[in-house]
Short mmCIF file of C-alpha atoms in Angstrom, two decimals:
data_model
loop_
_atom_site.label_atom_id
_atom_site.label_comp_id
_atom_site.label_asym_id
_atom_site.label_seq_id
_atom_site.Cartn_x
_atom_site.Cartn_y
_atom_site.Cartn_z
CA MET A 1 -11.26 2.31 28.37
CA LEU A 2 -7.72 0.79 29.03
CA PRO A 3 -9.04 -1.49 31.86
CA LEU A 4 -11.46 -3.03 29.17
CA LEU A 5 -8.59 -3.70 26.67
CA ARG A 6 -6.70 -6.75 26.16
CA CYS A 7 -3.68 -7.84 24.14
CA PRO A 8 -4.98 -9.16 20.89
CA HIS A 9 -2.31 -11.91 20.72
CA SER A 10 -2.32 -13.28 24.19
CA ALA A 11 -5.50 -11.83 25.84
CA SER A 12 -3.43 -10.63 28.99
CA VAL A 13 -3.71 -7.09 30.32
CA LEU A 14 -2.11 -3.82 28.86
CA GLU A 15 -0.37 -1.10 30.56
CA ARG A 16 0.82 2.29 28.86
CA VAL A 17 4.46 2.92 28.59
CA GLY A 18 5.11 6.18 26.79
CA ASP A 19 3.62 6.30 23.62
CA GLU A 20 2.62 2.41 23.55
CA LEU A 21 0.38 -0.23 25.07
CA VAL A 22 2.71 -3.07 26.55
CA SER A 23 0.87 -6.25 27.40
CA ALA A 24 2.02 -8.77 30.14
CA ALA A 25 3.08 -11.14 27.66
CA GLY A 26 5.62 -8.32 26.20
CA PHE A 27 3.59 -7.38 22.92
CA ARG A 28 3.71 -3.80 22.32
CA TYR A 29 1.21 -1.45 20.35
CA PRO A 30 1.89 1.87 19.28
CA ILE A 31 -0.67 4.96 20.31
CA VAL A 32 -0.79 6.93 17.14
CA ASN A 33 -2.64 10.36 17.47
CA GLY A 34 -4.10 9.20 20.74
CA LYS A 35 -5.50 6.22 19.26
CA PRO A 36 -4.19 2.82 20.52
CA VAL A 37 -3.68 0.47 17.53
CA LEU A 38 -4.15 -2.80 18.87
CA VAL A 39 -3.62 -4.98 15.80
CA LYS A 40 -1.95 -8.20 15.53
CA LEU A 41 0.08 -7.38 12.34
CA ILE A 42 0.36 -3.78 12.06
CA GLN A 43 0.28 -2.50 8.33
CA PRO A 44 0.93 0.96 7.17
CA MET A 45 -3.04 1.47 6.55
CA HIS A 46 -3.46 0.91 10.22
CA VAL A 47 -1.28 4.01 11.25
CA SER A 48 -1.49 6.18 8.49
CA PRO A 49 -4.65 8.44 8.24
CA PRO A 50 -6.60 7.48 4.94
CA GLY A 51 -7.83 9.89 2.44
CA ARG A 52 -11.21 11.38 3.15
CA GLU A 53 -12.37 9.90 -0.39
CA ILE A 54 -12.09 6.15 1.02
CA VAL A 55 -13.54 6.76 4.45
CA SER A 56 -17.23 6.16 5.58
CA GLN A 57 -19.14 8.52 7.16
CA ASN A 58 -22.55 7.74 6.04
CA ILE A 59 -24.28 9.45 9.42
CA GLN A 60 -23.70 12.72 11.04
CA ASN A 61 -23.38 11.17 14.57
CA PHE A 62 -23.60 7.94 16.20
CA ARG A 63 -25.96 7.75 19.31
CA VAL A 64 -27.86 4.86 20.87
CA LYS A 65 -31.32 5.69 22.00
CA ASN A 66 -32.49 2.37 23.21
CA PRO A 67 -33.41 2.71 26.87
CA ARG A 68 -32.63 -0.81 27.56
CA PHE A 69 -28.89 0.62 27.88
CA GLY A 70 -28.41 3.19 30.84
CA ASP A 71 -25.69 5.49 31.53
CA GLU A 72 -23.05 2.71 32.57
CA ALA A 73 -23.47 0.71 29.43
CA VAL A 74 -20.34 0.04 27.56
CA ILE A 75 -21.11 0.27 23.54
CA LEU A 76 -18.76 -0.66 20.95
CA HIS A 77 -19.29 0.92 17.31
CA LEU A 78 -17.81 -1.75 15.28
CA GLY A 79 -16.24 -0.26 11.98
CA SER A 80 -17.24 3.22 12.60
CA GLY A 81 -15.38 4.52 9.84
CA ASN A 82 -14.97 8.20 10.40
CA VAL A 83 -18.47 8.68 12.10
CA PRO A 84 -18.33 10.82 15.27
CA SER A 85 -20.10 10.09 18.30
CA ASP A 86 -21.01 12.58 21.12
CA ASP A 87 -22.52 9.38 23.33
CA GLN A 88 -20.00 9.09 26.12
CA ARG A 89 -20.81 5.42 26.44
CA VAL A 90 -19.54 4.59 22.81
CA ILE A 91 -16.19 3.37 21.96
CA SER A 92 -15.82 4.04 18.08
CA MET A 93 -13.29 1.25 16.54
CA ASP A 94 -12.47 0.81 13.03
CA ILE A 95 -9.33 -0.76 11.07
CA LEU A 96 -8.28 2.61 9.65
CA PRO A 97 -6.89 5.34 12.08
CA THR A 98 -9.61 8.06 11.20
CA ASP A 99 -10.20 11.47 12.91
CA ASN A 100 -13.23 10.21 15.02
CA VAL A 101 -12.16 6.57 15.95
CA ASP A 102 -11.02 5.63 19.48
CA LEU A 103 -9.34 2.55 18.79
CA VAL A 104 -7.84 0.81 15.78
CA ALA A 105 -8.44 -2.90 15.96
CA GLU A 106 -9.48 -5.89 13.71
CA ALA A 107 -12.82 -7.30 14.14
CA GLU A 108 -11.57 -10.92 13.60
CA ALA A 109 -9.30 -10.13 17.30
CA LEU A 110 -11.29 -7.68 19.51
CA PRO A 111 -9.04 -6.11 22.26
CA PHE A 112 -11.52 -6.62 25.18
CA ALA A 113 -11.78 -8.83 27.87
CA SER A 114 -14.37 -11.41 27.58
CA ASN A 115 -17.77 -10.52 29.08
CA THR A 116 -17.24 -6.66 29.38
CA LEU A 117 -19.43 -5.04 26.37
CA ASP A 118 -23.22 -4.42 26.59
CA LEU A 119 -23.93 -3.72 23.13
CA VAL A 120 -22.07 -4.16 19.66
CA VAL A 121 -23.36 -2.25 16.80
CA SER A 122 -22.00 -2.95 13.19
CA GLY A 123 -23.45 -1.34 9.95
CA ALA A 124 -22.10 -2.27 6.48
CA VAL A 125 -19.03 -3.80 7.99
CA PHE A 126 -19.26 -7.92 7.96
CA GLU A 127 -19.01 -7.76 3.89
CA HIS A 128 -15.55 -6.30 4.24
CA LEU A 129 -14.15 -8.69 6.71
CA TYR A 130 -11.78 -11.33 5.83
CA ASP A 131 -13.00 -13.87 8.37
CA PRO A 132 -16.55 -12.86 9.42
CA MET A 133 -17.26 -16.16 10.94
CA GLN A 134 -14.14 -15.44 13.29
CA ALA A 135 -15.56 -11.76 13.83
CA ILE A 136 -18.86 -13.03 15.02
CA ARG A 137 -17.03 -15.55 17.31
CA GLU A 138 -15.21 -12.41 18.98
CA VAL A 139 -18.45 -10.18 19.22
CA ARG A 140 -20.35 -13.03 21.08
CA ARG A 141 -17.23 -13.66 23.35
CA VAL A 142 -16.94 -9.90 24.48
CA LEU A 143 -20.49 -9.35 25.11
CA LYS A 144 -21.78 -9.60 28.83
CA GLU A 145 -24.37 -11.86 29.65
CA GLY A 146 -27.54 -10.56 28.59
CA GLY A 147 -25.61 -8.35 26.18
CA MET A 148 -26.86 -7.68 22.48
CA PHE A 149 -25.48 -7.29 19.11
CA ASN A 150 -27.15 -5.32 16.18
CA ILE A 151 -25.53 -6.26 12.92
CA ASP A 152 -26.64 -4.71 9.51
CA THR A 153 -24.57 -6.23 6.34
CA ALA A 154 -24.85 -6.54 2.82
CA PHE A 155 -27.00 -8.97 0.89
CA MET A 156 -27.92 -7.76 -2.67
CA GLN A 157 -25.21 -5.22 -3.34
CA SER A 158 -22.59 -4.86 -5.71
CA TYR A 159 -18.92 -4.92 -4.88
CA HIS A 160 -17.86 -1.57 -3.10
CA GLY A 161 -15.55 -0.21 -0.43
CA PHE A 162 -12.10 -0.02 0.96
CA PRO A 163 -10.08 -1.99 1.88
CA SER A 164 -11.73 -4.97 0.61
CA HIS A 165 -15.26 -6.61 0.12
CA TYR A 166 -15.43 -10.28 0.58
CA PHE A 167 -18.72 -11.62 1.68
CA ASN A 168 -22.45 -10.84 1.19
CA MET A 169 -24.74 -12.93 3.38
CA THR A 170 -28.28 -13.98 2.55
CA PRO A 171 -30.95 -13.81 5.01
CA GLN A 172 -30.65 -17.31 6.14
CA ALA A 173 -26.98 -16.87 6.51
CA VAL A 174 -27.06 -13.92 9.07
CA GLU A 175 -29.55 -15.85 11.16
CA THR A 176 -27.75 -19.35 10.97
CA LEU A 177 -24.27 -18.29 11.16
CA LEU A 178 -24.24 -15.01 13.11
CA VAL A 179 -27.28 -15.46 15.51
CA ASP A 180 -26.71 -19.20 15.94
CA ASP A 181 -27.46 -20.03 19.46
CA PHE A 182 -28.14 -16.78 20.67
CA LYS A 183 -31.67 -15.66 21.30
CA LEU A 184 -33.12 -14.16 17.89
CA GLU A 185 -34.83 -10.87 19.01
CA GLN A 186 -35.40 -9.46 15.48
CA SER A 187 -34.51 -10.28 11.92
CA LEU A 188 -35.63 -7.52 9.20
CA VAL A 189 -34.93 -5.55 6.29
CA PRO A 190 -34.11 -2.01 7.20
CA GLU A 191 -35.28 1.25 5.56
CA SER A 192 -31.99 1.62 4.12
CA GLY A 193 -31.83 -1.96 2.46
CA THR A 194 -35.35 -2.22 0.86
CA MET A 195 -35.53 -3.91 -2.60
CA LEU A 196 -35.93 -0.72 -3.98
CA GLU A 197 -32.69 0.29 -2.52
CA SER A 198 -30.95 -2.63 -4.03
CA PHE A 199 -32.77 -2.17 -7.63
CA ILE A 200 -31.98 1.57 -7.76
CA GLY A 201 -28.51 1.46 -6.45
CA THR A 202 -27.47 -1.32 -9.12
CA LEU A 203 -29.36 0.60 -11.95
CA ASP A 204 -27.76 3.91 -11.13
CA ARG A 205 -24.34 2.42 -11.02
CA PHE A 206 -24.86 0.65 -14.53
CA LEU A 207 -26.20 3.75 -15.90
CA GLY A 208 -23.34 5.91 -14.70
CA LEU A 209 -21.09 3.40 -16.31
CA LEU A 210 -22.64 3.80 -19.96
CA PRO A 211 -21.19 6.24 -22.38
CA ALA A 212 -23.39 9.50 -22.43
CA ALA A 213 -24.97 8.88 -25.64
CA GLU A 214 -25.78 5.18 -24.90
CA ARG A 215 -27.02 6.21 -21.33
CA LYS A 216 -29.46 9.09 -23.08
CA SER A 217 -30.74 6.56 -25.59
CA LEU A 218 -31.48 3.97 -23.21
CA LEU A 219 -33.34 6.53 -20.88
CA LYS A 220 -35.64 7.42 -23.90
CA LEU A 221 -36.96 4.02 -23.99
CA SER A 222 -40.16 2.84 -22.12
CA VAL A 223 -39.39 0.27 -19.29
CA ALA A 224 -40.38 -2.59 -21.40
CA GLU A 225 -38.27 -1.43 -24.28
CA ALA A 226 -35.26 -1.05 -22.17
CA LEU A 227 -36.11 -4.53 -20.53
CA ASP A 228 -36.60 -6.03 -24.02
CA ARG A 229 -33.18 -4.63 -25.02
CA MET A 230 -31.25 -6.14 -22.18
CA ARG A 231 -33.08 -9.43 -22.15
CA LYS A 232 -32.36 -10.20 -25.92
CA GLU A 233 -28.94 -10.74 -25.35
CA ARG A 234 -27.54 -11.18 -21.59
CA GLY A 235 -24.03 -11.97 -22.23
CA ARG A 236 -21.03 -9.75 -23.17
CA ALA A 237 -22.25 -9.62 -26.91
CA ASN A 238 -24.89 -7.14 -25.53
CA PRO A 239 -24.00 -3.68 -27.04
CA LEU A 240 -24.78 -2.08 -23.66
CA LEU A 241 -21.64 -4.30 -22.13
CA HIS A 242 -19.18 -3.24 -24.67
CA SER A 243 -17.73 -0.36 -23.03
CA MET A 244 -17.81 -1.72 -19.69
CA SER A 245 -14.42 -2.36 -18.15
CA GLU A 246 -13.28 -5.63 -16.41
CA TYR A 247 -13.64 -4.04 -13.01
CA ALA A 248 -17.23 -3.27 -13.78
CA HIS A 249 -18.16 -6.60 -14.95
CA ARG A 250 -16.73 -7.98 -11.84
CA ALA A 251 -18.38 -5.36 -9.28
CA MET A 252 -21.67 -6.12 -10.62
CA ALA A 253 -21.74 -9.77 -12.03
CA ALA A 254 -24.52 -12.48 -11.04
CA SER A 255 -21.75 -14.70 -10.41
CA PHE A 256 -17.96 -15.53 -10.60
CA VAL A 257 -15.57 -18.14 -11.78
CA VAL A 258 -11.87 -19.03 -10.70
CA VAL A 259 -9.92 -21.89 -11.89
CA ALA A 260 -6.76 -22.59 -9.78
CA LEU A 261 -3.96 -25.41 -9.88
CA LYS A 262 -2.75 -27.30 -6.73
CA PRO A 263 1.18 -26.99 -6.64
CA VAL A 264 3.71 -29.85 -6.73
CA ASP A 265 4.57 -31.11 -3.13
CA TYR A 266 1.79 -28.92 -1.87
CA GLU A 267 1.43 -29.96 1.70
CA ARG A 268 5.11 -30.28 2.64
CA ARG A 269 5.74 -26.77 1.27
CA GLN A 270 2.77 -25.25 2.78
CA ALA A 271 3.61 -26.53 6.07
CA ALA A 272 7.33 -25.11 5.57
CA VAL A 273 6.11 -21.58 4.79
CA VAL A 274 3.67 -21.35 7.45
CA GLU A 275 6.32 -22.57 10.05
CA GLU A 276 8.61 -20.00 8.54
CA LEU A 277 6.57 -17.02 8.45
CA GLY A 278 3.31 -17.78 10.75
CA GLU A 279 -0.07 -18.58 9.49
CA PRO A 280 -0.99 -14.74 10.06
CA ALA A 281 1.83 -13.16 8.07
CA TRP A 282 1.52 -16.05 5.38
CA ASN A 283 -2.35 -14.88 5.12
CA ALA A 284 -1.65 -11.40 4.90
CA LEU A 285 1.15 -11.68 2.17
CA LYS A 286 -1.61 -13.32 -0.02
CA ARG A 287 -4.41 -10.95 1.17
CA GLU A 288 -2.36 -7.93 0.28
CA TYR A 289 -1.66 -9.32 -3.08
CA TYR A 290 -5.15 -9.98 -4.13
CA ALA A 291 -6.17 -6.57 -2.84
CA ALA A 292 -3.48 -4.87 -4.84
CA ARG A 293 -4.92 -6.86 -7.88
CA MET A 294 -8.26 -5.53 -7.44
CA GLY A 295 -6.88 -2.29 -6.62
CA LEU A 296 -5.22 -2.30 -10.08
CA MET A 297 -8.36 -3.23 -11.78
CA LEU A 298 -10.00 -0.14 -10.12
CA ARG A 299 -7.56 2.27 -11.18
CA HIS A 300 -7.58 0.89 -14.90
CA HIS A 301 -11.25 1.26 -14.66
CA GLU A 302 -11.21 4.81 -13.29
CA VAL A 303 -8.49 5.96 -16.24
CA GLU A 304 -11.00 4.57 -18.80
CA LEU A 305 -13.93 5.86 -17.04
CA TYR A 306 -12.61 9.63 -16.75
CA ARG A 307 -11.33 8.95 -20.64
CA GLN A 308 -14.80 8.15 -21.45
CA PHE A 309 -16.40 11.04 -19.69
CA THR A 310 -13.74 13.56 -21.30
CA ARG A 311 -14.70 12.37 -24.65
CA ASP A 312 -18.07 12.56 -24.19
CA ALA A 313 -17.78 16.12 -22.92
CA ARG A 314 -15.49 17.17 -25.83
CA GLY A 315 -17.35 15.08 -28.58
CA LEU A 316 -14.64 13.24 -29.72
CA THR A 317 -14.31 9.56 -30.85
CA ALA A 318 -12.08 6.97 -29.12
CA GLU A 319 -9.61 7.13 -31.65
CA ASP A 320 -8.76 10.58 -30.87
CA MET A 321 -7.75 9.92 -27.39
CA ALA A 322 -4.79 7.76 -26.20
CA ALA A 323 -5.85 4.69 -24.26
CA PRO A 324 -3.92 2.96 -21.65
CA PRO A 325 -2.55 -0.37 -22.07
CA PRO A 326 -4.87 -3.32 -21.97
CA LEU A 327 -5.49 -4.63 -18.29
CA GLU A 328 -4.63 -8.14 -19.29
CA SER A 329 -0.93 -6.71 -19.84
CA PHE A 330 -0.59 -5.49 -16.37
CA LEU A 331 -2.18 -8.31 -14.77
CA SER A 332 -0.04 -10.84 -16.49
CA ALA A 333 3.21 -9.16 -15.47
CA ALA A 334 2.24 -9.65 -11.87
CA THR A 335 1.25 -13.16 -12.12
CA VAL A 336 2.59 -15.60 -9.13
CA GLU A 337 4.04 -18.55 -10.84
CA ASP A 338 5.16 -20.08 -7.56
CA SER A 339 2.19 -19.70 -5.21
CA LEU A 340 3.98 -21.01 -2.26
CA SER A 341 6.81 -18.69 -2.48
CA PRO A 342 6.47 -15.51 0.00
CA GLU A 343 8.95 -13.54 -2.16
CA ALA A 344 6.90 -14.26 -5.35
CA PHE A 345 3.82 -12.78 -3.57
CA ARG A 346 6.13 -9.71 -2.57
CA VAL A 347 7.50 -9.18 -5.73
CA ALA A 348 4.10 -9.21 -7.65
CA THR A 349 2.45 -7.12 -5.16
CA ASN A 350 5.11 -4.45 -5.19
CA LEU A 351 4.74 -4.51 -9.18
CA LEU A 352 0.96 -4.11 -8.86
CA ARG A 353 1.34 -1.14 -6.48
CA SER A 354 3.72 0.43 -8.86
CA GLN A 355 1.60 -0.23 -12.08
CA GLN A 356 -1.34 1.43 -9.91
CA ASP A 357 0.71 4.37 -9.26
CA GLY A 358 1.52 5.06 -12.85
CA LEU A 359 -2.40 4.58 -13.71
CA THR A 360 -3.31 7.10 -10.85
CA VAL A 361 -1.25 9.72 -12.78
CA GLN A 362 -2.96 8.81 -15.96
CA ARG A 363 -6.57 8.75 -14.16
CA ASP A 364 -5.66 12.35 -12.34
CA HIS A 365 -4.94 13.61 -15.99
CA TRP A 366 -8.34 12.55 -17.27
CA ILE A 367 -10.10 13.88 -14.24
CA ASP A 368 -8.28 17.09 -14.79
CA ALA A 369 -9.36 16.99 -18.64
CA TYR A 370 -12.79 16.12 -17.79
CA LEU A 371 -13.53 18.81 -15.07
CA LYS A 372 -11.98 21.17 -17.92
CA ALA A 373 -14.16 20.12 -20.70
CA SER A 374 -17.37 19.86 -18.70
CA THR A 375 -17.02 23.21 -17.28
CA LEU A 376 -16.41 24.92 -20.79
CA VAL A 377 -19.90 22.65 -21.74
CA ARG A 378 -21.69 24.23 -18.85
CA VAL A 379 -20.14 27.74 -19.33
CA ASN A 380 -21.20 27.48 -23.17
CA GLN A 381 -24.70 26.33 -22.43
CA ARG A 382 -25.33 29.15 -19.73
CA VAL A 383 -23.82 31.77 -22.19
CA SER A 384 -26.33 30.54 -25.11
CA THR A 385 -29.06 30.87 -22.55
CA LEU A 386 -28.30 34.42 -21.54
CA LEU A 387 -27.72 35.71 -25.05
CA GLN A 388 -30.82 33.77 -26.70
CA GLY A 389 -32.95 36.62 -28.27
CA LEU A 390 -30.52 39.43 -27.72
CA PRO A 391 -29.63 41.87 -30.68
CA GLU A 392 -26.35 41.26 -32.67
CA GLY A 393 -24.73 44.32 -31.23
CA ALA A 394 -25.73 43.44 -27.52
CA VAL A 395 -24.08 39.96 -28.10
CA ARG A 396 -21.01 41.60 -29.53
CA SER A 397 -20.81 43.86 -26.64
CA PHE A 398 -21.14 40.97 -24.10
CA LEU A 399 -18.64 38.94 -25.83
CA GLU A 400 -16.08 41.69 -25.73
CA ALA A 401 -16.75 42.45 -22.01
CA ALA A 402 -16.31 38.79 -21.32
CA PHE A 403 -12.99 38.53 -23.17
CA GLN A 404 -11.41 41.43 -21.48
CA SER A 405 -12.57 40.01 -17.97
CA VAL A 406 -10.83 36.59 -18.96
CA LYS A 407 -7.67 38.30 -20.03
CA LEU A 408 -7.69 40.34 -16.68
CA ARG A 409 -8.16 37.35 -14.43
CA ALA A 410 -5.42 35.48 -16.35
CA ARG A 411 -2.91 38.49 -15.86
CA ARG A 412 -3.88 38.16 -12.05
CA LEU A 413 -3.29 34.44 -11.96
CA ILE A 414 0.04 34.67 -13.70
CA ARG A 415 1.16 37.38 -11.21
CA GLY A 416 -0.13 35.06 -8.34
CA TYR A 417 2.56 32.23 -9.26
#
């Protein structure tokens, strides 16, 4: 693979020196767990293996079966997540150092020489890219003449994914902006992207966010009745939306509004910041801040969601369970008042991350409470089923035996600690 690689900064040849790749222009890149990290501005996420709960592994194995590509073909799986490949022609690349990647790099700066790849395959990646137009320019650059790209990207999907989700593309956009002046060979809706997938995915997510009683009530209605209940009021006044978090509203919104102010002395100050930091570093600071804002909203949402699940499992009311402070109080505290100050962005980002850490503790508390409560509910249901129809003496004997068994297990558990 090394002969194909190039420095993402200078496009110069790379040479291995110990645990680094060093370019002829003097740029140095670490090799972490055998994986070159060829990123222009290396962040902790590029060198620290991510948790399994945030890594995509939506297929068991990646193989290319198209007979058009022979044994000598060079194939890039762009945004491979943690999907393994036993195809020796494949280079697995992702922004995160997962177990199964060969290379950590950014789609916007592919670390390959021009005209070297036969095929680039990307699935469910372009919606997560900060600059998909730069990424497609890079894909086009690295392909050989006669080379091919195969890109599957989101259209009618709600907000999802780690580390970020920026752009969904219409069918017209993928043809106009991605294909452009390449020869269009196919343009289609895949089986994994039908209108039913879009509708069911949205509906399942919506139902999953409702309180249990509200969900049960809605599911008892006919389709016509349920739609009528939604159509009567489509704004936040609809009772179906009363329990929805801000993150849920944003994740599934039909549209979104932003309002922003242009700072005083904008052009001069912006030029000074770019000159001081460089444009990539300045853009990264802003990107990290907004990612941290969305991350905080997600964590606050998770606290409220698992608190709601626990409440449903225990049959309690909202007043019986302590709620976290309002989301707005967290966001207001981390507002960037001077939007041309790098330090203001750093301070606000660190505060958002600290707030998120605190909410993570609360979320984990409610997850634990929910698991315990739902386990008890299932046990009670199971016991009720088992004991149904038994005479009173048999029920008493069963309960006494179960109680003795629980006491014995508790003593063993205590001894084990």
